[in-house]
């Protein structure tokens, strides 16, 4: 049974093609192949719409009027549509009744002479295949004038509404046929969830994703969108409740914002007004400075005008300090502070702490003892009794003490100790060879700078400390293989003083006497050399000497 069908629709065309393949015992084709066989058409275009209407009308009339079979006529593929329009269609569209009534189908052949030829087959031809209208539309643009039933075919409002309903049903929204804001939102949501351009326009890609037939491109109806709320009217020219401050006196302006603040409007910017302004600024997230400037004026609703500040003359004067504080401060303490010690008494206390003779004079012996104490306590061994040395000695704060230059011995002119070398035990008046070698070694570093820890990593150094200097001298005579600190030197050699060399050592300092002259880093602060003709205090030192010397 034949029924009127619009094979311009993709679903109907695919169903028809599958039935045709089945009749000819041909395998079914996949949906991708079917889609390629039938390209998409936009029925909003005038030419495409007219063709679809004409072929749909042709199919309906052919189904209603069985035609007399005619002999097979072979025609060229390009002129098949023109032949059909010139012979068959005039009778169907109102020509003479019964003239050339033939039921015509089309089959696609691949002839040797033409890639896409077509033949007309009489009604009972074997296995005819109906060719989709779009194939002829793409093969030729010839349209018989008698087929044109409408002079301007455009998508009607009814067709658009039906297409919108189909989309709305797929989106599960009210199918009212109106493309309004609800449908627009649903389309955009669907497009976003299917990785499409979320523009709210239902085009070919969106239709394919929705699974609806090809149709016109649908857009939102602007008439259905809600009108934006009108912006509130801004009465910039409207006069404020109070006259502009430019024409108001300062007193009147202060009264105006005092009324806004809900305080007595006396026209004076005093402490009460200041407190109210600061409270208002804090509650409105403004800078809490108590100054009525542009921002505060705007928040108060007072027109532009001068910046207003509190009147200092209206602020309360700060209370004066009570007299009793001065009286209490001037009152003598219950225990008077002890009177400061004299310089002489301070030096005596220092000497007692150092364990030397407390004569109250800061001479060479005291200087040497101070430097030795400073070196043993890792202080700067400069012989100056300042705050750090006082604290280490346990003395109370007081003046800085230095050696009295008048009490220091004058430096000897020679700075080196010379002697006649000897390679054996001394003959009459001579020195042992080891002592001579120690004097030579001492002369090499006599003026080298004092460096804490110098001479311990290696005998070769740019500066030496006290024990490093003694170790270098002993090494020069071949009496020491590795540097020793002052503590190790306490057990060096033999106990007691030696005939030519004596070593003095404790945990903090070490020095030596060679052939009657002191070799000590503490002497550098007085003479500039480690050699000195004066003797230092030996209190608190362990006395040792190299064996045999």
mmCIF file of C-alpha atoms in Angstrom, residues 294-537:
data_model
loop_
_atom_site.group_PDB
_atom_site.id
_atom_site.type_symbol
_atom_site.label_atom_id
_atom_site.label_comp_id
_atom_site.label_asym_id
_atom_site.label_seq_id
_atom_site.Cartn_x
_atom_site.Cartn_y
_atom_site.Cartn_z
ATOM 1 C CA UNK A 294 33.867 63.973 50.652
ATOM 2 C CA UNK A 295 33.375 60.286 51.553
ATOM 3 C CA UNK A 296 31.749 61.036 54.898
ATOM 4 C CA UNK A 297 29.588 63.767 53.337
ATOM 5 C CA UNK A 298 28.389 61.363 50.660
ATOM 6 C CA UNK A 299 27.538 58.708 53.247
ATOM 7 C CA UNK A 300 25.662 61.289 55.345
ATOM 8 C CA UNK A 301 23.778 62.585 52.313
ATOM 9 C CA UNK A 302 25.145 66.088 52.759
ATOM 10 C CA UNK A 303 26.151 67.931 49.621
ATOM 11 C CA UNK A 304 29.704 68.725 48.621
ATOM 12 C CA UNK A 305 31.438 71.365 50.651
ATOM 13 C CA UNK A 306 34.522 72.196 52.709
ATOM 14 C CA UNK A 307 36.303 69.587 54.839
ATOM 15 C CA UNK A 308 35.264 70.009 58.453
ATOM 16 C CA UNK A 309 37.382 69.165 61.515
ATOM 17 C CA UNK A 310 36.870 69.400 65.227
ATOM 18 C CA UNK A 311 37.507 72.790 66.804
ATOM 19 C CA UNK A 312 40.538 72.347 69.149
ATOM 20 C CA UNK A 313 39.259 75.201 71.319
ATOM 21 C CA UNK A 314 36.169 73.114 72.153
ATOM 22 C CA UNK A 315 38.148 70.042 73.232
ATOM 23 C CA UNK A 316 38.851 69.585 76.982
ATOM 24 C CA UNK A 317 42.358 70.457 78.166
ATOM 25 C CA UNK A 318 44.449 67.468 79.314
ATOM 26 C CA UNK A 319 44.746 67.223 83.088
ATOM 27 C CA UNK A 320 48.123 68.258 84.526
ATOM 28 C CA UNK A 321 50.264 65.656 86.262
ATOM 29 C CA UNK A 322 49.695 65.376 90.027
ATOM 30 C CA UNK A 323 52.228 67.179 92.184
ATOM 31 C CA UNK A 324 52.726 64.164 94.419
ATOM 32 C CA UNK A 325 54.577 62.316 91.638
ATOM 33 C CA UNK A 326 57.372 64.870 91.702
ATOM 34 C CA UNK A 327 57.496 64.670 95.499
ATOM 35 C CA UNK A 328 57.799 60.887 95.454
ATOM 36 C CA UNK A 329 60.488 60.997 92.806
ATOM 37 C CA UNK A 330 62.530 63.477 94.768
ATOM 38 C CA UNK A 331 62.201 61.484 97.969
ATOM 39 C CA UNK A 332 65.473 59.777 98.976
ATOM 40 C CA UNK A 333 65.446 55.949 98.849
ATOM 41 C CA UNK A 334 65.305 54.040 102.072
ATOM 42 C CA UNK A 335 68.844 52.651 101.415
ATOM 43 C CA UNK A 336 71.215 55.229 99.906
ATOM 44 C CA UNK A 337 73.329 54.012 97.006
ATOM 45 C CA UNK A 338 76.978 53.382 97.878
ATOM 46 C CA UNK A 339 79.411 56.113 96.898
ATOM 47 C CA UNK A 340 81.399 55.369 93.717
ATOM 48 C CA UNK A 341 84.870 53.909 94.216
ATOM 49 C CA UNK A 342 87.956 55.914 93.390
ATOM 50 C CA UNK A 343 90.203 54.920 90.481
ATOM 51 C CA UNK A 344 92.896 53.679 92.876
ATOM 52 C CA UNK A 345 90.390 51.571 94.828
ATOM 53 C CA UNK A 346 89.021 50.155 91.587
ATOM 54 C CA UNK A 347 92.529 49.177 90.383
ATOM 55 C CA UNK A 348 93.206 47.508 93.775
ATOM 56 C CA UNK A 349 89.959 45.503 93.411
ATOM 57 C CA UNK A 350 91.037 44.544 89.886
ATOM 58 C CA UNK A 351 94.467 43.425 91.057
ATOM 59 C CA UNK A 352 92.956 41.353 93.863
ATOM 60 C CA UNK A 353 90.755 39.595 91.323
ATOM 61 C CA UNK A 354 93.819 38.904 89.134
ATOM 62 C CA UNK A 355 95.826 37.544 92.087
ATOM 63 C CA UNK A 356 98.673 40.063 91.834
ATOM 64 C CA UNK A 357 100.031 42.691 94.206
ATOM 65 C CA UNK A 358 97.268 45.230 94.928
ATOM 66 C CA UNK A 359 99.270 48.463 94.832
ATOM 67 C CA UNK A 360 96.564 50.548 93.109
ATOM 68 C CA UNK A 361 98.811 51.323 90.134
ATOM 69 C CA UNK A 362 98.028 50.136 86.594
ATOM 70 C CA UNK A 363 101.590 49.315 85.501
ATOM 71 C CA UNK A 364 103.280 46.664 83.403
ATOM 72 C CA UNK A 365 102.566 43.780 85.789
ATOM 73 C CA UNK A 366 98.846 44.636 85.934
ATOM 74 C CA UNK A 367 98.731 45.116 82.159
ATOM 75 C CA UNK A 368 100.291 41.712 81.566
ATOM 76 C CA UNK A 369 97.912 40.051 84.025
ATOM 77 C CA UNK A 370 94.873 41.722 82.408
ATOM 78 C CA UNK A 371 95.910 40.600 78.912
ATOM 79 C CA UNK A 372 96.537 37.065 80.112
ATOM 80 C CA UNK A 373 93.094 37.030 81.763
ATOM 81 C CA UNK A 374 91.430 38.364 78.625
ATOM 82 C CA UNK A 375 93.157 35.785 76.405
ATOM 83 C CA UNK A 376 92.144 32.944 78.757
ATOM 84 C CA UNK A 377 88.499 34.118 78.669
ATOM 85 C CA UNK A 378 88.418 34.604 74.883
ATOM 86 C CA UNK A 379 88.188 38.372 75.171
ATOM 87 C CA UNK A 380 90.099 40.927 73.128
ATOM 88 C CA UNK A 381 93.527 40.857 74.782
ATOM 89 C CA UNK A 382 94.069 44.613 74.617
ATOM 90 C CA UNK A 383 94.797 45.172 78.328
ATOM 91 C CA UNK A 384 91.885 47.604 78.641
ATOM 92 C CA UNK A 385 89.451 46.943 81.491
ATOM 93 C CA UNK A 386 86.103 47.770 79.939
ATOM 94 C CA UNK A 387 82.529 46.501 80.552
ATOM 95 C CA UNK A 388 83.208 42.992 79.146
ATOM 96 C CA UNK A 389 86.400 42.506 81.172
ATOM 97 C CA UNK A 390 84.731 43.921 84.306
ATOM 98 C CA UNK A 391 81.825 41.502 83.899
ATOM 99 C CA UNK A 392 84.211 38.547 83.438
ATOM 100 C CA UNK A 393 86.174 39.587 86.547
ATOM 101 C CA UNK A 394 82.993 40.084 88.590
ATOM 102 C CA UNK A 395 83.630 43.796 89.136
ATOM 103 C CA UNK A 396 80.741 46.285 89.304
ATOM 104 C CA UNK A 397 80.245 48.760 86.431
ATOM 105 C CA UNK A 398 82.652 51.650 86.480
ATOM 106 C CA UNK A 399 85.100 53.682 84.401
ATOM 107 C CA UNK A 400 87.265 52.122 81.714
ATOM 108 C CA UNK A 401 90.760 51.436 83.040
ATOM 109 C CA UNK A 402 93.957 51.588 81.000
ATOM 110 C CA UNK A 403 97.651 51.182 81.814
ATOM 111 C CA UNK A 404 99.506 54.304 82.942
ATOM 112 C CA UNK A 405 102.132 54.999 80.222
ATOM 113 C CA UNK A 406 104.416 56.543 82.827
ATOM 114 C CA UNK A 407 104.544 53.226 84.668
ATOM 115 C CA UNK A 408 105.392 51.175 81.579
ATOM 116 C CA UNK A 409 109.043 50.434 80.722
ATOM 117 C CA UNK A 410 110.539 52.065 77.692
ATOM 118 C CA UNK A 411 110.886 49.568 74.821
ATOM 119 C CA UNK A 412 114.382 48.387 74.143
ATOM 120 C CA UNK A 413 115.835 49.474 70.845
ATOM 121 C CA UNK A 414 116.661 45.981 69.526
ATOM 122 C CA UNK A 415 113.607 43.903 68.832
ATOM 123 C CA UNK A 416 115.451 40.676 68.134
ATOM 124 C CA UNK A 417 117.571 38.460 70.338
ATOM 125 C CA UNK A 418 120.893 37.567 68.754
ATOM 126 C CA UNK A 419 123.355 34.979 69.882
ATOM 127 C CA UNK A 420 126.297 33.081 68.547
ATOM 128 C CA UNK A 421 125.083 29.811 66.997
ATOM 129 C CA UNK A 422 126.387 26.641 68.547
ATOM 130 C CA UNK A 423 125.997 23.081 67.345
ATOM 131 C CA UNK A 424 126.940 21.433 70.621
ATOM 132 C CA UNK A 425 126.732 22.019 74.302
ATOM 133 C CA UNK A 426 127.904 25.515 75.118
ATOM 134 C CA UNK A 427 131.542 26.166 75.597
ATOM 135 C CA UNK A 428 132.572 28.977 77.895
ATOM 136 C CA UNK A 429 129.925 31.717 77.545
ATOM 137 C CA UNK A 430 128.086 30.007 74.640
ATOM 138 C CA UNK A 431 124.396 28.810 74.258
ATOM 139 C CA UNK A 432 123.177 25.355 73.323
ATOM 140 C CA UNK A 433 122.323 24.880 69.674
ATOM 141 C CA UNK A 434 118.637 24.227 70.522
ATOM 142 C CA UNK A 435 118.396 27.579 72.317
ATOM 143 C CA UNK A 436 119.968 29.373 69.376
ATOM 144 C CA UNK A 437 117.459 27.737 67.018
ATOM 145 C CA UNK A 438 114.574 28.748 69.300
ATOM 146 C CA UNK A 439 115.797 32.381 69.274
ATOM 147 C CA UNK A 440 115.939 32.329 65.460
ATOM 148 C CA UNK A 441 112.447 30.875 65.228
ATOM 149 C CA UNK A 442 111.112 33.451 67.699
ATOM 150 C CA UNK A 443 112.649 36.270 65.631
ATOM 151 C CA UNK A 444 110.733 35.024 62.533
ATOM 152 C CA UNK A 445 107.285 35.543 64.141
ATOM 153 C CA UNK A 446 108.074 38.202 66.756
ATOM 154 C CA UNK A 447 106.051 40.887 64.946
ATOM 155 C CA UNK A 448 103.462 38.644 63.321
ATOM 156 C CA UNK A 449 99.879 39.711 64.308
ATOM 157 C CA UNK A 450 98.029 38.018 67.102
ATOM 158 C CA UNK A 451 95.361 35.691 65.643
ATOM 159 C CA UNK A 452 93.188 33.629 67.920
ATOM 160 C CA UNK A 453 93.794 29.965 67.023
ATOM 161 C CA UNK A 454 96.649 30.920 64.695
ATOM 162 C CA UNK A 455 99.456 28.362 64.391
ATOM 163 C CA UNK A 456 97.378 25.387 65.503
ATOM 164 C CA UNK A 457 96.081 24.104 62.173
ATOM 165 C CA UNK A 458 99.618 24.358 60.791
ATOM 166 C CA UNK A 459 102.962 25.729 61.963
ATOM 167 C CA UNK A 460 102.830 27.949 58.887
ATOM 168 C CA UNK A 461 100.356 30.818 59.511
ATOM 169 C CA UNK A 462 100.050 34.534 58.897
ATOM 170 C CA UNK A 463 99.385 35.114 62.608
ATOM 171 C CA UNK A 464 99.773 33.219 65.884
ATOM 172 C CA UNK A 465 98.107 33.197 69.281
ATOM 173 C CA UNK A 466 99.967 32.665 72.593
ATOM 174 C CA UNK A 467 100.249 28.857 72.594
ATOM 175 C CA UNK A 468 100.720 28.850 68.804
ATOM 176 C CA UNK A 469 103.748 31.145 69.234
ATOM 177 C CA UNK A 470 105.338 28.918 71.938
ATOM 178 C CA UNK A 471 104.676 25.800 69.810
ATOM 179 C CA UNK A 472 106.321 27.429 66.772
ATOM 180 C CA UNK A 473 109.483 28.280 68.757
ATOM 181 C CA UNK A 474 109.784 24.753 70.203
ATOM 182 C CA UNK A 475 109.204 23.283 66.737
ATOM 183 C CA UNK A 476 111.960 25.482 65.315
ATOM 184 C CA UNK A 477 114.436 23.710 67.629
ATOM 185 C CA UNK A 478 113.021 20.304 66.756
ATOM 186 C CA UNK A 479 111.495 19.891 70.239
ATOM 187 C CA UNK A 480 107.803 19.681 69.194
ATOM 188 C CA UNK A 481 106.285 17.802 66.266
ATOM 189 C CA UNK A 482 102.705 19.214 66.396
ATOM 190 C CA UNK A 483 101.193 22.436 67.816
ATOM 191 C CA UNK A 484 99.821 22.296 71.380
ATOM 192 C CA UNK A 485 97.379 24.572 73.180
ATOM 193 C CA UNK A 486 98.090 26.184 76.551
ATOM 194 C CA UNK A 487 96.461 23.346 78.502
ATOM 195 C CA UNK A 488 98.643 20.733 76.782
ATOM 196 C CA UNK A 489 101.724 22.873 77.439
ATOM 197 C CA UNK A 490 101.058 22.548 81.191
ATOM 198 C CA UNK A 491 102.452 19.002 80.951
ATOM 199 C CA UNK A 492 105.176 19.641 78.342
ATOM 200 C CA UNK A 493 108.779 18.719 79.104
ATOM 201 C CA UNK A 494 110.024 18.664 82.674
ATOM 202 C CA UNK A 495 108.569 20.497 85.694
ATOM 203 C CA UNK A 496 110.026 23.696 87.075
ATOM 204 C CA UNK A 497 112.118 26.477 85.517
ATOM 205 C CA UNK A 498 114.923 25.630 83.097
ATOM 206 C CA UNK A 499 118.448 26.970 82.825
ATOM 207 C CA UNK A 500 117.979 28.590 79.416
ATOM 208 C CA UNK A 501 114.247 28.101 78.585
ATOM 209 C CA UNK A 502 111.200 28.231 80.909
ATOM 210 C CA UNK A 503 107.553 27.808 79.817
ATOM 211 C CA UNK A 504 104.608 29.309 81.744
ATOM 212 C CA UNK A 505 101.152 27.886 80.924
ATOM 213 C CA UNK A 506 97.603 27.646 82.260
ATOM 214 C CA UNK A 507 94.212 26.939 80.715
ATOM 215 C CA UNK A 508 93.978 30.410 79.146
ATOM 216 C CA UNK A 509 97.502 31.632 78.342
ATOM 217 C CA UNK A 510 101.066 30.475 77.625
ATOM 218 C CA UNK A 511 104.414 32.282 77.248
ATOM 219 C CA UNK A 512 108.100 31.519 77.684
ATOM 220 C CA UNK A 513 111.437 33.007 78.755
ATOM 221 C CA UNK A 514 114.439 32.312 76.504
ATOM 222 C CA UNK A 515 117.911 33.230 77.720
ATOM 223 C CA UNK A 516 116.488 35.731 80.222
ATOM 224 C CA UNK A 517 114.058 37.532 77.863
ATOM 225 C CA UNK A 518 110.274 37.082 77.870
ATOM 226 C CA UNK A 519 108.650 35.908 74.598
ATOM 227 C CA UNK A 520 104.884 36.647 75.056
ATOM 228 C CA UNK A 521 102.038 37.803 72.801
ATOM 229 C CA UNK A 522 100.903 40.092 75.633
ATOM 230 C CA UNK A 523 104.111 42.112 75.184
ATOM 231 C CA UNK A 524 103.021 43.176 71.695
ATOM 232 C CA UNK A 525 100.597 45.782 73.114
ATOM 233 C CA UNK A 526 103.514 47.600 74.785
ATOM 234 C CA UNK A 527 106.473 47.077 72.441
ATOM 235 C CA UNK A 528 104.963 45.895 69.143
ATOM 236 C CA UNK A 529 106.987 42.688 69.435
ATOM 237 C CA UNK A 530 106.607 39.423 71.328
ATOM 238 C CA UNK A 531 110.067 40.081 72.886
ATOM 239 C CA UNK A 532 110.071 42.032 76.145
ATOM 240 C CA UNK A 533 112.753 42.887 78.698
ATOM 241 C CA UNK A 534 110.218 42.976 81.539
ATOM 242 C CA UNK A 535 108.886 40.049 83.502
ATOM 243 C CA UNK A 536 105.204 39.319 83.934
ATOM 244 C CA UNK A 537 103.445 37.872 86.940
#
